[in-house]
PDB file of C-alpha atoms in Angstrom:
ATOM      1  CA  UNK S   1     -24.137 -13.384  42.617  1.00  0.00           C
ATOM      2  CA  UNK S   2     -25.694 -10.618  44.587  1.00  0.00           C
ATOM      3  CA  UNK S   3     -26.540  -6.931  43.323  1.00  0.00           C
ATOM      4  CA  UNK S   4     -27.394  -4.099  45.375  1.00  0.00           C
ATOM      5  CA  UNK S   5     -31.041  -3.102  45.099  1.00  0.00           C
ATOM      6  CA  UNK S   6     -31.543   0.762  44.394  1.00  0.00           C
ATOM      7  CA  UNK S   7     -34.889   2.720  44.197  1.00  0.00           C
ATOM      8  CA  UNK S   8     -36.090   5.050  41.426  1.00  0.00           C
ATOM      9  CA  UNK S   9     -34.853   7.725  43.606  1.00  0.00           C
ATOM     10  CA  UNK S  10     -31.099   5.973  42.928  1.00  0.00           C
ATOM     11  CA  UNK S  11     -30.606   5.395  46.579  1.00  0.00           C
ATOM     12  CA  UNK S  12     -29.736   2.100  47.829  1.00  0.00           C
ATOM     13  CA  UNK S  13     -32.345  -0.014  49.736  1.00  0.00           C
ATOM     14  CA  UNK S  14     -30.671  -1.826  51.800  1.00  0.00           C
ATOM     15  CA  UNK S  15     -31.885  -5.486  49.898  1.00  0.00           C
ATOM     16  CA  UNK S  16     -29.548  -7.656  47.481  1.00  0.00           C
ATOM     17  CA  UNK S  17     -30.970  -9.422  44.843  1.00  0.00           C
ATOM     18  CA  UNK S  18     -29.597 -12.843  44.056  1.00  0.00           C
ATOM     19  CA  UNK S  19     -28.948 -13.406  40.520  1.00  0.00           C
ATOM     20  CA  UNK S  20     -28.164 -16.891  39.374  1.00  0.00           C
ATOM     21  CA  UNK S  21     -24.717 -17.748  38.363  1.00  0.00           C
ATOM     22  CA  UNK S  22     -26.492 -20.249  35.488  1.00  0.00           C
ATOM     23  CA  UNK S  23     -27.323 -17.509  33.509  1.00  0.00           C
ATOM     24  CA  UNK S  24     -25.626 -13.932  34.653  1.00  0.00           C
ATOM     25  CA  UNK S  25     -22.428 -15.844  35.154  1.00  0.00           C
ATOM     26  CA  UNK S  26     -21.266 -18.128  32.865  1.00  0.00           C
ATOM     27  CA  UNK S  27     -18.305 -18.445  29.868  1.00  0.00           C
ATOM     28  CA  UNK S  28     -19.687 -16.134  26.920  1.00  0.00           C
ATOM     29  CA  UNK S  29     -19.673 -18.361  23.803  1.00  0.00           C
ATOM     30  CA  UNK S  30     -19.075 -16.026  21.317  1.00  0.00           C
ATOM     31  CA  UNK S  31     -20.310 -18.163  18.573  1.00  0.00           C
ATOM     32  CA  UNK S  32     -23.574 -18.186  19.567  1.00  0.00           C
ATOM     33  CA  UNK S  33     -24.028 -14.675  20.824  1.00  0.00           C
ATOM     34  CA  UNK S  34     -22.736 -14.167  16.810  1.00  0.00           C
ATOM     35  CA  UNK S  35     -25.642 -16.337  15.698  1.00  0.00           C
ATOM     36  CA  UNK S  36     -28.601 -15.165  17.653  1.00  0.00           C
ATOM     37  CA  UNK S  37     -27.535 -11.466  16.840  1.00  0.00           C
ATOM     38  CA  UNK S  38     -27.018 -12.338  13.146  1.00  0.00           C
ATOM     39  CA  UNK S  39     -30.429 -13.961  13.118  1.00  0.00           C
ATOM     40  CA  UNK S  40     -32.023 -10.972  14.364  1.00  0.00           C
ATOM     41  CA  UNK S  41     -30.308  -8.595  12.278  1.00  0.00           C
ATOM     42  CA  UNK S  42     -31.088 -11.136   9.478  1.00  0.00           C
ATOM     43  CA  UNK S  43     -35.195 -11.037  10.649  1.00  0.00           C
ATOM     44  CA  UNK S  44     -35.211  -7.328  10.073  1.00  0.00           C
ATOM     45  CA  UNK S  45     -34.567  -7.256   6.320  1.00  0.00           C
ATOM     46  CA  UNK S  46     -37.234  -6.764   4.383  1.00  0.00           C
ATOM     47  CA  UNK S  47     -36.002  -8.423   1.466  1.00  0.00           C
ATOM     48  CA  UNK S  48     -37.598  -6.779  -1.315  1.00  0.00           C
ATOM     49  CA  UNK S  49     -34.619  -5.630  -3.184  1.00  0.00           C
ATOM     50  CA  UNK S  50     -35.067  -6.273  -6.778  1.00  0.00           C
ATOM     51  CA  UNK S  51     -33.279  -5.165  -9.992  1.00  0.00           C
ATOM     52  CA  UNK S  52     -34.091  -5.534 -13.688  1.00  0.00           C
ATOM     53  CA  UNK S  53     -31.954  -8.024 -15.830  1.00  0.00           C
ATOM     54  CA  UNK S  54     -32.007  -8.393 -19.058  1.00  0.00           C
ATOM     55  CA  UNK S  55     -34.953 -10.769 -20.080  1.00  0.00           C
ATOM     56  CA  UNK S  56     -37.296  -7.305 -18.020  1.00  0.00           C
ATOM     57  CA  UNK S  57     -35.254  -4.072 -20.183  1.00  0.00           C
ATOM     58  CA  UNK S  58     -37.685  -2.719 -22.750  1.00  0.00           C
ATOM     59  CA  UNK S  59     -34.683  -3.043 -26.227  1.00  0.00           C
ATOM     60  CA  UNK S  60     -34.915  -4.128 -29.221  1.00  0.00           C
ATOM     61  CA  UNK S  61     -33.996  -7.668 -29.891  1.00  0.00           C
ATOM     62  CA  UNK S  62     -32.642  -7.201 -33.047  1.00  0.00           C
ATOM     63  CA  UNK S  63     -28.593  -8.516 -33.293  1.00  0.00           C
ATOM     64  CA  UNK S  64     -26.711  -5.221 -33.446  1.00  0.00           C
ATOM     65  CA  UNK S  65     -23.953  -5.993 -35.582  1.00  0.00           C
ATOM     66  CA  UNK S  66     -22.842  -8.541 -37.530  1.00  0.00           C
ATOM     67  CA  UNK S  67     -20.927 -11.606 -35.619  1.00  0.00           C
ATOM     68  CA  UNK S  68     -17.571 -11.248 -37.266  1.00  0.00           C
ATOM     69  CA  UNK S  69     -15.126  -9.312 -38.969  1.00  0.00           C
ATOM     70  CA  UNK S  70     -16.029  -6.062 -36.417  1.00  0.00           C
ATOM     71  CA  UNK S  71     -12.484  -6.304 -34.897  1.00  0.00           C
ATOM     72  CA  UNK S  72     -14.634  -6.078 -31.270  1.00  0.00           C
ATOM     73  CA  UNK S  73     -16.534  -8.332 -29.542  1.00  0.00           C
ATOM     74  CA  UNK S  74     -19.405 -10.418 -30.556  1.00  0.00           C
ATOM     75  CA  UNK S  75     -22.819  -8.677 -30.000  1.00  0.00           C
ATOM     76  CA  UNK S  76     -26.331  -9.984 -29.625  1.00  0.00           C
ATOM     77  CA  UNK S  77     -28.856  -8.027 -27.867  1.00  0.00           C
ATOM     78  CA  UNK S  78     -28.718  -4.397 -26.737  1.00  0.00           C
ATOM     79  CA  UNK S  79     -30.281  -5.538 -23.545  1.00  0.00           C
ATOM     80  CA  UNK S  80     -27.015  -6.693 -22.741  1.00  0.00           C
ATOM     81  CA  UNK S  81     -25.523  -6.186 -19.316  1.00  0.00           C
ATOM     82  CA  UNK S  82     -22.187  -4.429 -20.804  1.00  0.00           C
ATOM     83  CA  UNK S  83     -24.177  -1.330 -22.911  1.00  0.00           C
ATOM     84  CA  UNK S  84     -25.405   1.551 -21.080  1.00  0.00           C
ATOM     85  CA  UNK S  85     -29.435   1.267 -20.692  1.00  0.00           C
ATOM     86  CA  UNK S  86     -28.941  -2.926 -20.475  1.00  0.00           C
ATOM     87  CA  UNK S  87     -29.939  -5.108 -17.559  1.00  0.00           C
ATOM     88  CA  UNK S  88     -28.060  -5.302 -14.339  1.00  0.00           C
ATOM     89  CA  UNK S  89     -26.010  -8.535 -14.184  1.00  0.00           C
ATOM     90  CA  UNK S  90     -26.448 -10.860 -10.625  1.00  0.00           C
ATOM     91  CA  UNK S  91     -28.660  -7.847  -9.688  1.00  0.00           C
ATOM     92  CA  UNK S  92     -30.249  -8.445  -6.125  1.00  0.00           C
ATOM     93  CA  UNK S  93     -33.871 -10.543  -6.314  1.00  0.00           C
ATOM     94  CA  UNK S  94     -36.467 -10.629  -3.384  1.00  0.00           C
ATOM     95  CA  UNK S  95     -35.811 -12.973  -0.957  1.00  0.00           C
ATOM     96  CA  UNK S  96     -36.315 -13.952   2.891  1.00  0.00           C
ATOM     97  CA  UNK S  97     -32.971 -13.358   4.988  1.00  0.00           C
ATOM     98  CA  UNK S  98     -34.297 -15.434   7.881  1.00  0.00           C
ATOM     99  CA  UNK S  99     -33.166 -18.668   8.984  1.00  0.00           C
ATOM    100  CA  UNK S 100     -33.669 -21.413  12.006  1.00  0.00           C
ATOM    101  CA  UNK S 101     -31.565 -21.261  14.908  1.00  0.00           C
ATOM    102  CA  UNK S 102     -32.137 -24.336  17.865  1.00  0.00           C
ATOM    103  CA  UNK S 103     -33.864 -23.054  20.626  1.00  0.00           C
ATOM    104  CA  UNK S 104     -31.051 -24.098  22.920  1.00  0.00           C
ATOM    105  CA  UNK S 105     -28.725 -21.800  20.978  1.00  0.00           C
ATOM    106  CA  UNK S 106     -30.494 -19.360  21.506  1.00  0.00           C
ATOM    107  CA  UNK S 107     -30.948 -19.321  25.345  1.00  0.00           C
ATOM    108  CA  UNK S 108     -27.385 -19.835  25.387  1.00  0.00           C
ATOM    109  CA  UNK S 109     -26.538 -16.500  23.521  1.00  0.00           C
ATOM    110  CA  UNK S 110     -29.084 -14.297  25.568  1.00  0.00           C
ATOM    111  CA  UNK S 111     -26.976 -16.279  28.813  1.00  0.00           C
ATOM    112  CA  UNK S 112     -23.902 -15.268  27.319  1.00  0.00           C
ATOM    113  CA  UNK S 113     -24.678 -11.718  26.395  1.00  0.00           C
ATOM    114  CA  UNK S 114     -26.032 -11.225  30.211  1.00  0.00           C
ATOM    115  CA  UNK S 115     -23.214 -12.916  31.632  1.00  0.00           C
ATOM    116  CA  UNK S 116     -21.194 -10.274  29.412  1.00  0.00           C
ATOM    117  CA  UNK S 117     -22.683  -7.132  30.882  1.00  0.00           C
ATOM    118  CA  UNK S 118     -22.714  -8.657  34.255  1.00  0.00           C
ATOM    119  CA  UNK S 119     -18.934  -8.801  33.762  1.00  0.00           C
ATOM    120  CA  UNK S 120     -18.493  -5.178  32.691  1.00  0.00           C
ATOM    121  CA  UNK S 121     -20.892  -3.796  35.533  1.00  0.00           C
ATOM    122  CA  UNK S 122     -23.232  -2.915  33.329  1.00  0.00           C
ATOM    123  CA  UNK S 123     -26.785  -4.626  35.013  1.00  0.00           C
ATOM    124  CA  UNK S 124     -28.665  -2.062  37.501  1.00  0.00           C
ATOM    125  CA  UNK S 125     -31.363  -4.121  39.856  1.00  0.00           C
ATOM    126  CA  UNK S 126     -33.913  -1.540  40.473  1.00  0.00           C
ATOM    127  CA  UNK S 127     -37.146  -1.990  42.865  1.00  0.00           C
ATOM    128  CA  UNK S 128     -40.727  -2.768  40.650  1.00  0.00           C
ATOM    129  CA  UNK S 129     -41.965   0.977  40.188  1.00  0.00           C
ATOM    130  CA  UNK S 130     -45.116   2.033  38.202  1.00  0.00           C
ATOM    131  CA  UNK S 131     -46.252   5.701  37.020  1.00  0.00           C
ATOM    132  CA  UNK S 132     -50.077   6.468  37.942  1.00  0.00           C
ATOM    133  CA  UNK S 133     -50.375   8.623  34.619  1.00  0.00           C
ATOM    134  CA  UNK S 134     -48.063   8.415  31.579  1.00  0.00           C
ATOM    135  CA  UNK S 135     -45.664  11.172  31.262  1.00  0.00           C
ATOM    136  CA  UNK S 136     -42.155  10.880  29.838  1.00  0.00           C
ATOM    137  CA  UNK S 137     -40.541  13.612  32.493  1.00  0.00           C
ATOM    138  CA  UNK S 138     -41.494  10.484  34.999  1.00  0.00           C
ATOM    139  CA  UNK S 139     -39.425   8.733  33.017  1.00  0.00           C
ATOM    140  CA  UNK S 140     -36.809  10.699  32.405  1.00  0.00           C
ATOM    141  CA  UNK S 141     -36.521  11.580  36.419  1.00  0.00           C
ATOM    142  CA  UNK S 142     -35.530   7.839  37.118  1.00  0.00           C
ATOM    143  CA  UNK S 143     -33.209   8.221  34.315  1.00  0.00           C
ATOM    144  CA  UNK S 144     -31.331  11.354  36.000  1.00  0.00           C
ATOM    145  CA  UNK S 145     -31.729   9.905  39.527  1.00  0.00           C
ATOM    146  CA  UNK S 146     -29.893   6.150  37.800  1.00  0.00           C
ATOM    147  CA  UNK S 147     -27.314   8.809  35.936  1.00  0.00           C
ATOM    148  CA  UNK S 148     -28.450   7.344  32.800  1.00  0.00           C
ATOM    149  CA  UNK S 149     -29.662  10.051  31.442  1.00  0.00           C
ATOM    150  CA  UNK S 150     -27.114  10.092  28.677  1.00  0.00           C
ATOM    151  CA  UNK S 151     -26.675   6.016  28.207  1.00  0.00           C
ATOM    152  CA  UNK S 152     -28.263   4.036  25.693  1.00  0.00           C
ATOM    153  CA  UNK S 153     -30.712   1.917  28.169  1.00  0.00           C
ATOM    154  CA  UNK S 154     -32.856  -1.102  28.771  1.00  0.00           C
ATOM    155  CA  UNK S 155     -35.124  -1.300  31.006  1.00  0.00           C
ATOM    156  CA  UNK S 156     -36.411  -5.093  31.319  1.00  0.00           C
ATOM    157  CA  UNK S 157     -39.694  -5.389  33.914  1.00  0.00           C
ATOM    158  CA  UNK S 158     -41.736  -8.546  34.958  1.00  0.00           C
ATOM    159  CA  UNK S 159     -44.910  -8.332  33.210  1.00  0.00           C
ATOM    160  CA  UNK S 160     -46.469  -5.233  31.069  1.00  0.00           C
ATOM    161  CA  UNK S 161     -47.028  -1.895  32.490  1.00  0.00           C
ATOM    162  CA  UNK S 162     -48.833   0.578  30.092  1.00  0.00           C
ATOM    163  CA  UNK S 163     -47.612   3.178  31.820  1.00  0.00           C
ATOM    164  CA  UNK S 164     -44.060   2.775  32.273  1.00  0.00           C
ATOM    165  CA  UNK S 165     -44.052   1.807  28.689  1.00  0.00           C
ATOM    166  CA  UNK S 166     -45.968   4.597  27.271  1.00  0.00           C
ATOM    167  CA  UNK S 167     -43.596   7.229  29.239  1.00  0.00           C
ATOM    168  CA  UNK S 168     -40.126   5.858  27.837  1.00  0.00           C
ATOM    169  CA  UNK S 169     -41.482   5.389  24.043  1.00  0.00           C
ATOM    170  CA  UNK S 170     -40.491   9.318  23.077  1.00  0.00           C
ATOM    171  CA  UNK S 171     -36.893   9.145  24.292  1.00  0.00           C
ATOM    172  CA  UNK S 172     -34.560   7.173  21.560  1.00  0.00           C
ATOM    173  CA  UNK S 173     -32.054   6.131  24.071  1.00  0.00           C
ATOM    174  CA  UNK S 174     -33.890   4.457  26.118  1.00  0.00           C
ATOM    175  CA  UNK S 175     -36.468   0.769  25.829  1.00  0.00           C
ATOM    176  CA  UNK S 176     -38.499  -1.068  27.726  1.00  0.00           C
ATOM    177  CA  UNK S 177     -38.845  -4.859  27.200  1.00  0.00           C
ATOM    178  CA  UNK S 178     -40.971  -7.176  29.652  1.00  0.00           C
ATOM    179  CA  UNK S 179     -38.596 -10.579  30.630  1.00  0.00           C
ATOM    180  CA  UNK S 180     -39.963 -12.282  28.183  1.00  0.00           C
ATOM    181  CA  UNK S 181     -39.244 -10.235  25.283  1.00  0.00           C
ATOM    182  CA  UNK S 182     -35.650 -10.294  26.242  1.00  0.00           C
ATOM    183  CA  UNK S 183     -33.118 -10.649  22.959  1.00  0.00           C
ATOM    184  CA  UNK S 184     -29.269 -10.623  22.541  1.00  0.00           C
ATOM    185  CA  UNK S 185     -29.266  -8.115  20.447  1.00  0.00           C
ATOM    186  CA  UNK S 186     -31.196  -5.643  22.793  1.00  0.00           C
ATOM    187  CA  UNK S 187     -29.289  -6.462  25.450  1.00  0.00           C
ATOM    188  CA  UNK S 188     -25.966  -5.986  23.615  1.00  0.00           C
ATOM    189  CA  UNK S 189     -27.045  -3.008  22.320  1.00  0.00           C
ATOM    190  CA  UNK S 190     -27.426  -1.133  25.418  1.00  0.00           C
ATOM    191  CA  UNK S 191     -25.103   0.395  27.441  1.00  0.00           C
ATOM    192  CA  UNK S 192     -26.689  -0.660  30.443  1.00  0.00           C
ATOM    193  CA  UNK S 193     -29.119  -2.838  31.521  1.00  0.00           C
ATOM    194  CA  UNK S 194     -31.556  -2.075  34.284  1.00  0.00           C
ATOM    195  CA  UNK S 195     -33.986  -5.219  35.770  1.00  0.00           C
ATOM    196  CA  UNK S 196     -36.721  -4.580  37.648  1.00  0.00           C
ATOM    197  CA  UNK S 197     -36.800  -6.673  40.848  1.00  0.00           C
ATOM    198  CA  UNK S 198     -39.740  -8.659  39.641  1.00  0.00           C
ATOM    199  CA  UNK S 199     -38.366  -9.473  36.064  1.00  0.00           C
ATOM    200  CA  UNK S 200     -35.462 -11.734  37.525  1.00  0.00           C
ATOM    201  CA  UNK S 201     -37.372 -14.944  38.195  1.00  0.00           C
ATOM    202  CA  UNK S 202     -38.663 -14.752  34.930  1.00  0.00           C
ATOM    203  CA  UNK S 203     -35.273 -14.426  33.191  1.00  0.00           C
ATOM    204  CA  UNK S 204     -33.877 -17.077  35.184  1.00  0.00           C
ATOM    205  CA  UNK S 205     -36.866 -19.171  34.724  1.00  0.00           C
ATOM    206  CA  UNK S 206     -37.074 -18.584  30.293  1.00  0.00           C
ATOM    207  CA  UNK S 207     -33.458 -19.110  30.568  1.00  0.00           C
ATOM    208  CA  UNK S 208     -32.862 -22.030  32.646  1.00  0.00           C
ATOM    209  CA  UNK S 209     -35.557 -24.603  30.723  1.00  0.00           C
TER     210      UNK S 209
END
């Protein structure tokens, strides 16, 4: 599968860079892109929702009417879930949303959601660029040169770069991820994605084990 090769300026160089059909081009599975994504979503929760029930309301404990001949219902406790000022009934309690999901699921989902962008023309190959100072107008130049100024973006590079890192963090539309901190959420999640040059052997080679 080849992909023109542009420069920060947006022009084309002349190259093609050769993305493998084992992972840019294969049949989404759906299930697992649903899975990885849910996982994710899952990992982000902090958990610490937490109610009182009735055994924590500060009440009396005294029964508040007699058990029969009331013509209503049978009373205990005032801490009950049914008066105003009781406990909350099945209120929420802190817990931990994540859970395990195989490896191989996993690498399969991230596969998928690439292949799916591939398919919509939505993965820009850029040439490996760094900034010698940080500055988000740098930034924001290759956006307007890639017309992506207004897209939700992600911007996946080889290895770290301070720099290049530093100068996207103000703008909210727009992330940068190394290839190893790839996920199918982030990628799904953008509108486009944009690989540097140098991150595409280390996709192929995370996602081909």
């Amino acid at each position: 599968m080849k992909v023109a090769v542009l420069d920060i300026n947006g022009k084309d160089t002349g190259r093609k860079a050769d993305l493998s059909k084992d992972v840019f081009a294969i049949e989404p599975n759906n299930h697992a892109v649903y899975l990885d994504v849910k996982q994710y979503l899952a990992n982000q929760r902090q958990g610490t929702h937490k109610s009182k029930e009735r055994a924590e309301i500060s009440g009396s404990t005294r029964k508040i009417k007699k058990q029969k001949g009331t013509g209503t219902a049978r009373a205990g406790s005032i801490k009950s879930g049914v008066f105003k000022g009781g406990g909350r009934m099945f209120g929420p309690r802190p817990r931990n949303y994540s859970f395990k999901l195989n490896k191989n699921v996993k690498r399969l989902a991230r596969k998928s959601a690439l292949s799916i962008k591939a398919g919509e023309k939505s993965i820009t190959v850029i040439e490996d660029f760094n900034f010698d100072t940080v500055k988000t107008k740098n930034f924001t130049a290759v956006l307007k040169a890639l017309d992506l100024e207004n897209k939700k973006t992600l911007f996946v590079l080889g290895g770290s770069n301070n720099n290049v890192y530093l100068s996207s963090r103000n703008l909210k539309s727009s992330e940068v991820l190394t290839s190893s901190e790839l996920s199918t959420y982030k990628i799904l999640n953008a509108n486009q994605v944009v690989l540097l040059e140098g991150a595409i052997a280390g996709i192929e080679t995370n996602l081909s084990k």
